[in-house]
mmCIF file of C-alpha atoms in Angstrom:
data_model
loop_
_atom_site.group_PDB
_atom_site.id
_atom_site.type_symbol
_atom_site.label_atom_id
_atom_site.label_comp_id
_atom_site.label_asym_id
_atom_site.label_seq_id
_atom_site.Cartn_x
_atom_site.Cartn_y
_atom_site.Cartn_z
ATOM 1 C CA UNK A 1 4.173 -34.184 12.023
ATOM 2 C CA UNK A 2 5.972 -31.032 11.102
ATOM 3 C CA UNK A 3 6.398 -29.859 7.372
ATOM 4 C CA UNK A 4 9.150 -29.948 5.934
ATOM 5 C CA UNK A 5 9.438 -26.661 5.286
ATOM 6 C CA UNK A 6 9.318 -25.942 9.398
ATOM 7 C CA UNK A 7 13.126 -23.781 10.604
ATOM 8 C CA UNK A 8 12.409 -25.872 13.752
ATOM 9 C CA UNK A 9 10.974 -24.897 17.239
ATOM 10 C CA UNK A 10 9.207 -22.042 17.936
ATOM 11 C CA UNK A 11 8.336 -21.299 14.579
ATOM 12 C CA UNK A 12 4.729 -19.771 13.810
ATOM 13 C CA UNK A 13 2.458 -22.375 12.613
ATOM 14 C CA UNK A 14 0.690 -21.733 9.141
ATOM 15 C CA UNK A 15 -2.236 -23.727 7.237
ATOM 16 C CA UNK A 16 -0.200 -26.966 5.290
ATOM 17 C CA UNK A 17 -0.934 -25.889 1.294
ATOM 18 C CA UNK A 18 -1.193 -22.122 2.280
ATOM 19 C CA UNK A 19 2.454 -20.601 2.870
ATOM 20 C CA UNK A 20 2.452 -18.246 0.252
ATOM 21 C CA UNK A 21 -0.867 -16.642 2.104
ATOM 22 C CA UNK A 22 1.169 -16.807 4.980
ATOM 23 C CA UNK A 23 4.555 -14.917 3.396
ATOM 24 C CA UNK A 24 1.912 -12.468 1.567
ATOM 25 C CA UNK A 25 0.972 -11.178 5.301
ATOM 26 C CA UNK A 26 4.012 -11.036 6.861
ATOM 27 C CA UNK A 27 4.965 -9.135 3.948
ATOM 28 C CA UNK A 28 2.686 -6.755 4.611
ATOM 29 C CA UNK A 29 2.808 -6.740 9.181
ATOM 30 C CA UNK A 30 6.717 -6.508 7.979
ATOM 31 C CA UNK A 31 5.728 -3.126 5.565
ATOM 32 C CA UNK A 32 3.240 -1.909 8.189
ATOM 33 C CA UNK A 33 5.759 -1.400 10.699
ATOM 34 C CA UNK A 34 8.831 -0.745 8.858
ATOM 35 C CA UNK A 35 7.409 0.863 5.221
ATOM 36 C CA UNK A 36 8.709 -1.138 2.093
ATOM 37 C CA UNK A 37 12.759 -1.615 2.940
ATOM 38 C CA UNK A 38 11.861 -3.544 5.906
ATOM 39 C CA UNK A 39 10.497 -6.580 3.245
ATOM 40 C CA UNK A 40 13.076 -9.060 2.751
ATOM 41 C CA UNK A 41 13.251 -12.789 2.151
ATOM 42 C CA UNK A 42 14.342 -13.586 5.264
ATOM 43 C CA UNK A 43 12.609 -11.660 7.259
ATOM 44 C CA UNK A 44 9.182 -13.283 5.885
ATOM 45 C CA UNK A 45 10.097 -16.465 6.682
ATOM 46 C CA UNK A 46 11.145 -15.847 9.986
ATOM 47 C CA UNK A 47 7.969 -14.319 10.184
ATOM 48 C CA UNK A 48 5.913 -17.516 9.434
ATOM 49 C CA UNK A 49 8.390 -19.870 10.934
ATOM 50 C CA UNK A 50 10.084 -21.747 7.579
ATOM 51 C CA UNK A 51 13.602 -21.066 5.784
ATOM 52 C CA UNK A 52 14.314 -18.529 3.108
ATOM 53 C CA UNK A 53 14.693 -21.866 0.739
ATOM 54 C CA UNK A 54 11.520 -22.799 1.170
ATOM 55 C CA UNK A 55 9.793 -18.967 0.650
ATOM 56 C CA UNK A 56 11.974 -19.336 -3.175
ATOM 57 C CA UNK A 57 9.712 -21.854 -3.617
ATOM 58 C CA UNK A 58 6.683 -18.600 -4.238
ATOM 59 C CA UNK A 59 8.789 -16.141 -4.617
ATOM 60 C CA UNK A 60 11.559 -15.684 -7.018
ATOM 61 C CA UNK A 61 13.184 -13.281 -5.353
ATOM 62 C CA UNK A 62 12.530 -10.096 -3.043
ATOM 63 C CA UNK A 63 11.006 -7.502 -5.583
ATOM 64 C CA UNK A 64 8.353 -10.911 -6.156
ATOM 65 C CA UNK A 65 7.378 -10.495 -2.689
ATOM 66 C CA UNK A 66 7.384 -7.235 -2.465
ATOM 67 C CA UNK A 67 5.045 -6.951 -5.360
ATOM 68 C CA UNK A 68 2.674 -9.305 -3.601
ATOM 69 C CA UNK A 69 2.879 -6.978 -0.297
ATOM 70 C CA UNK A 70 2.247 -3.945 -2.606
ATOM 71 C CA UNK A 71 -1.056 -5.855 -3.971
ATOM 72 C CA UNK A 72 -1.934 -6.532 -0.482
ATOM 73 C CA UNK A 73 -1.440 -2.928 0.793
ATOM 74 C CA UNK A 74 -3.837 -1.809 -2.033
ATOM 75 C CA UNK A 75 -6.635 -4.624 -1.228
ATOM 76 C CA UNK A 76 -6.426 -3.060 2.416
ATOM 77 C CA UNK A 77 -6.118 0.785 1.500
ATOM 78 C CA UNK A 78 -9.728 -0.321 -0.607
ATOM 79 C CA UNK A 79 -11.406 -1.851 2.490
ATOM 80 C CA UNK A 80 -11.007 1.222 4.095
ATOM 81 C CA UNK A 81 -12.752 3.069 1.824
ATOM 82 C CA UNK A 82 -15.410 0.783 1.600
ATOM 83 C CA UNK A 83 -15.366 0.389 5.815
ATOM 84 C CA UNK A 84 -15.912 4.394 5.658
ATOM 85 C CA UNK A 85 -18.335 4.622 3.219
ATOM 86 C CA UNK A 86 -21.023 1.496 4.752
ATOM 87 C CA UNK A 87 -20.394 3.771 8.225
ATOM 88 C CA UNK A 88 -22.396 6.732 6.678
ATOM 89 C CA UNK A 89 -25.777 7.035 5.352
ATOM 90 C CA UNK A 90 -26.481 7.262 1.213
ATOM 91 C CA UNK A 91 -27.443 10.536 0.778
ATOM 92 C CA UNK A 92 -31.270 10.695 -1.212
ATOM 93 C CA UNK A 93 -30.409 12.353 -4.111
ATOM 94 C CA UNK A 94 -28.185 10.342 -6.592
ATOM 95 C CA UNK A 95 -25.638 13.663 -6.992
ATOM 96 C CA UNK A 96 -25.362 14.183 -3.735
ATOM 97 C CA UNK A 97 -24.776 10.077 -3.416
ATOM 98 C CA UNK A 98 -22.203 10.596 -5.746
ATOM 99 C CA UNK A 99 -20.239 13.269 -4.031
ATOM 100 C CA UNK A 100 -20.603 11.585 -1.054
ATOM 101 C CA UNK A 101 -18.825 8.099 -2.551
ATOM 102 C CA UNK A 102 -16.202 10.095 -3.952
ATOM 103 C CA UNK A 103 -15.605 12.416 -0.654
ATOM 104 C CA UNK A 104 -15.512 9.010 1.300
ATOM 105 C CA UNK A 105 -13.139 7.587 -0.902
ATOM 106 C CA UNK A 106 -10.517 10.546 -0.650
ATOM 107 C CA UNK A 107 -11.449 10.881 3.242
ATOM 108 C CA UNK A 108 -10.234 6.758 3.288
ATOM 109 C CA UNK A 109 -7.175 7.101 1.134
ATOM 110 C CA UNK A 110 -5.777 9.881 3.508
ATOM 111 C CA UNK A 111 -6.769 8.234 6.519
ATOM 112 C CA UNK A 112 -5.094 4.968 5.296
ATOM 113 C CA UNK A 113 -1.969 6.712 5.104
ATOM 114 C CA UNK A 114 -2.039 8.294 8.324
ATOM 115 C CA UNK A 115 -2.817 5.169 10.576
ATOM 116 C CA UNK A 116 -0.798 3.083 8.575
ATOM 117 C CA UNK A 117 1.964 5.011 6.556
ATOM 118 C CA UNK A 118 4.436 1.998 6.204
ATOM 119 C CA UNK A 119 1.745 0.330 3.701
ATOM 120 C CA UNK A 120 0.770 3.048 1.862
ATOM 121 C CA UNK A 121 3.986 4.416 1.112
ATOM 122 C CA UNK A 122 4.293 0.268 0.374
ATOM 123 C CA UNK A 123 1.154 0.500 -1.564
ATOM 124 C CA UNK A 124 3.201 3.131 -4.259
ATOM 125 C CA UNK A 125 6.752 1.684 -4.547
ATOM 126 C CA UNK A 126 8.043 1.292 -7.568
ATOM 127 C CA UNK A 127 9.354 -2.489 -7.671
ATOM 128 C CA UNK A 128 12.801 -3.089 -9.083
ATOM 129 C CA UNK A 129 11.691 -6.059 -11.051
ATOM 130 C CA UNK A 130 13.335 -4.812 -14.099
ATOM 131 C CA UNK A 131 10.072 -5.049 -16.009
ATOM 132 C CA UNK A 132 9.239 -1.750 -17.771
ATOM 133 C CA UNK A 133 4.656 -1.854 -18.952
ATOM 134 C CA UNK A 134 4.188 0.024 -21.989
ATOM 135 C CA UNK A 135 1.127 2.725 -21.442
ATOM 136 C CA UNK A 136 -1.312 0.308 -22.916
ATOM 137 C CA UNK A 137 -0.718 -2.572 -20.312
ATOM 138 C CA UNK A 138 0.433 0.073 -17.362
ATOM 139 C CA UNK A 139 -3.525 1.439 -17.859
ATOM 140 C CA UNK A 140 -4.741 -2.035 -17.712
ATOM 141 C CA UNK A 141 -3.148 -2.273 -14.457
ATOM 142 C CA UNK A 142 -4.120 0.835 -12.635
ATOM 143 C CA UNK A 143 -7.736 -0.009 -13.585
ATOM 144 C CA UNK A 144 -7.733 -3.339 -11.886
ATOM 145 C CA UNK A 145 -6.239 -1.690 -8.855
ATOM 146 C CA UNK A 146 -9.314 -0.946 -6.260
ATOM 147 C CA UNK A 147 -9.015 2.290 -4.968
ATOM 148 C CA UNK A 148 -8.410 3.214 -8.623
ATOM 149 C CA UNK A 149 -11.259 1.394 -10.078
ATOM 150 C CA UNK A 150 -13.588 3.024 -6.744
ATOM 151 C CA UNK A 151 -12.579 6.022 -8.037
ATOM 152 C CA UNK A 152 -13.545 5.772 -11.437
ATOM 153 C CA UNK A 153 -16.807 4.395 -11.107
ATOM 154 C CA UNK A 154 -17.450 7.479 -8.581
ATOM 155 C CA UNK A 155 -16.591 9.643 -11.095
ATOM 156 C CA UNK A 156 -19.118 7.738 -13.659
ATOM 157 C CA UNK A 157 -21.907 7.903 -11.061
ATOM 158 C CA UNK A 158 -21.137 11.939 -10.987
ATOM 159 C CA UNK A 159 -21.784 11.830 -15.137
ATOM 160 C CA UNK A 160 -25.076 10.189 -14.487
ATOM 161 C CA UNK A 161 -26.059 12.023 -11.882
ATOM 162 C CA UNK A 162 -25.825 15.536 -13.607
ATOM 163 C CA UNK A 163 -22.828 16.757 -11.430
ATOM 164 C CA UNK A 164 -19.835 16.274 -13.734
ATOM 165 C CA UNK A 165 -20.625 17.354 -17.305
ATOM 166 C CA UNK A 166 -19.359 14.093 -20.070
ATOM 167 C CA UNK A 167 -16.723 16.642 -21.390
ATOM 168 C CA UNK A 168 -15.205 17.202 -18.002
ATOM 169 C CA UNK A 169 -14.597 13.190 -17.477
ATOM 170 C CA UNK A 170 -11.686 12.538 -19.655
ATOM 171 C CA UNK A 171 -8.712 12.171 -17.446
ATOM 172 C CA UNK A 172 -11.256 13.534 -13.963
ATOM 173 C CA UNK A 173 -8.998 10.456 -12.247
ATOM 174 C CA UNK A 174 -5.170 12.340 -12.605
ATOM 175 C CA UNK A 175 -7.106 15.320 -11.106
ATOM 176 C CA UNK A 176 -8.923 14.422 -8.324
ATOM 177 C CA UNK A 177 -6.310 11.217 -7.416
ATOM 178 C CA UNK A 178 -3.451 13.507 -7.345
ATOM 179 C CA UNK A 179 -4.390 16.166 -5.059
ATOM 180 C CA UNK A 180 -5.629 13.834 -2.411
ATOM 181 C CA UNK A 181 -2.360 11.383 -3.114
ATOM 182 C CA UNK A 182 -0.567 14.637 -2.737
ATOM 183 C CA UNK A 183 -2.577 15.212 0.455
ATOM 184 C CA UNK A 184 -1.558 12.081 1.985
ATOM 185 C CA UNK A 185 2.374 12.595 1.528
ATOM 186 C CA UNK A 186 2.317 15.982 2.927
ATOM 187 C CA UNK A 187 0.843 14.461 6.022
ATOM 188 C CA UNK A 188 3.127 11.517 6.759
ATOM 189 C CA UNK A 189 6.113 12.869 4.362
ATOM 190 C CA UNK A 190 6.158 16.747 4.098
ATOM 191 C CA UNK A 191 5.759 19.749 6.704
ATOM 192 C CA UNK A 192 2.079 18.922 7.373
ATOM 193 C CA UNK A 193 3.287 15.973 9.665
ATOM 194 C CA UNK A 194 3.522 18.355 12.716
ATOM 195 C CA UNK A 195 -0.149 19.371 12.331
ATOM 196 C CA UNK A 196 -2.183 17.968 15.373
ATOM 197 C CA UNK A 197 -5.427 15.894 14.146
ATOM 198 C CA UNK A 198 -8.001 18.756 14.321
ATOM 199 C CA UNK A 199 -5.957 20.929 11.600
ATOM 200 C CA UNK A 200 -5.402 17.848 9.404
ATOM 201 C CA UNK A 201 -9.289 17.024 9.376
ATOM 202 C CA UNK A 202 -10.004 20.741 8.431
ATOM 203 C CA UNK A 203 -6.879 20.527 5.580
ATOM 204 C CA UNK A 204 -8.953 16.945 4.325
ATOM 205 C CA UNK A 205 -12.320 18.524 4.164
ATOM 206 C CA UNK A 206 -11.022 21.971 2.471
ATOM 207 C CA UNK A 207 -9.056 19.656 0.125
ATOM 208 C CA UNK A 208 -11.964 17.420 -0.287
ATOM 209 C CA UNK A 209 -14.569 20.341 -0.990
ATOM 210 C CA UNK A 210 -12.332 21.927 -3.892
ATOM 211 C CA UNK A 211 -12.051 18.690 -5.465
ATOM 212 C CA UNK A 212 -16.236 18.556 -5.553
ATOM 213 C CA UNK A 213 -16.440 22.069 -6.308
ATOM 214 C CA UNK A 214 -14.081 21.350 -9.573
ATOM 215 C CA UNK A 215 -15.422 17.833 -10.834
ATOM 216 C CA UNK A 216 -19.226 20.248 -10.907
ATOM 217 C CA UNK A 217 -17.513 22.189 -13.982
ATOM 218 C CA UNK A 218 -17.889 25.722 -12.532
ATOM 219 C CA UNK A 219 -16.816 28.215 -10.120
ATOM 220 C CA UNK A 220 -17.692 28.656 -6.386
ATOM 221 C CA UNK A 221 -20.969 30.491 -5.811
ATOM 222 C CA UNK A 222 -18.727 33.547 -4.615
ATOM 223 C CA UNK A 223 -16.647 33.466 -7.375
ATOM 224 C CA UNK A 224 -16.864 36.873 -9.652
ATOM 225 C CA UNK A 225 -17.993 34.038 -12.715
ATOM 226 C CA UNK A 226 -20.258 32.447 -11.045
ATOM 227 C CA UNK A 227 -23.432 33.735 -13.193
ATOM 228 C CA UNK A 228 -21.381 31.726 -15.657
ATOM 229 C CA UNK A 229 -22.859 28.370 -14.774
ATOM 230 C CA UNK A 230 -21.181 25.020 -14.770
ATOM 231 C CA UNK A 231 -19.211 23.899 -17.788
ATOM 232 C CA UNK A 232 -22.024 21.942 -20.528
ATOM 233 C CA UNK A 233 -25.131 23.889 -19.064
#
């Protein structure tokens, strides 16, 4: 017997008890191949074969849903990262482990964006929900987010390891997050959208290496100050 909730034949059948699973990714195939506008009501539940009335019934409205398509957008953005980092091999020494966890999580981040652009730029909308978080609960957020929480305890892991000196670690996330964020919308965004594949992985590692260089503290070995040392030697 059909549910209820069915818009008749033809419609794509879903688990009975499970529809807002079901609206949650065809919010996000719907952001994947059309970025955040293409997320409507409607369009999700044509998607999954029921009526708009019946998607009200999880969703209050469309900035609900998109907010669900947003979380989802993050949760995958976060499995590539992790998918990248299990592909290599730890490094032996627990600094070099560290760099390598924090390079793999910038290397994901841009390559999320590039293969799937819709989501990411999905992943960073600003909802029109009409809710405004004071700093307190907006920080609360951000740290339950994963690629934001992967990236602080990289950052941690650098502390312990003797790379990043404790003084350095205040507010390391802005820094490194922004330039590789920034990274990412020049590619699918800005001018560096023309650049063929070999000139974007060289732009990701040179990127990549000056964020490492700056989290140790110090200059670059050629650098004029490098007899300086790193910051807290």
């Amino acid at each position: 017997m059909k549910s209820s909730e069915s818009s008749g034949e033809g419609a794509r059948p879903y688990h009975h008890g499970d529809l807002r699973n079901a609206l949650v990714e065809a919010a996000a195939t719907l952001a994947e191949e059309g970025g955040p506008d293409a997320v409507t009501i409607r369009a999700a539940a044509r998607a999954v074969g029921v009526t708009p009335t019946a998607t009200y019934r999880h969703f209050a409205n469309q900035a609900d849903l998109l907010v669900a398509a947003k979380h989802e957008a993050m949760d995958r953005l976060a499995a590539t990262i992790l998918d990248l980092l299990a592909a290599e091999k730890p490094a032996p020494h627990p600094a070099e482990a560290a760099v390598q966890r924090l390079a793999a999580a910038g290397r994901g981040y841009v390559h999320f964006a590039l293969a799937q652009p819709g989501l990411f730029r999905t992943a960073f909308l600003r909802p029109h929900t009409g809710e405004e978080h004071p700093p307190d609960e907006m920080s609360a957020i951000l740290a339950q987010a994963p690629p934001y929480a992967f990236l602080t305890t990289a950052l941690d892991d650098l502390v312990e390891a003797g790379w990043l000196a404790p003084e350095l670690r205040p507010n390391a996330e802005t820094a490194a997050w922004s330039t590789v964020h920034g990274l990412a919308v020049l590619f699918i965004d800005g001018p560096y959208r023309v650049f063929p594949e070999a000139e974007r992985e060289q732009l990701i590692n040179a990127t990549l290496g000056m964020v490492v260089r700056g989290l140790s503290g110090g200059p670059a070995s050629d650098s004029p100050l490098a007899g300086h040392g790193r910051a807290g030697e």
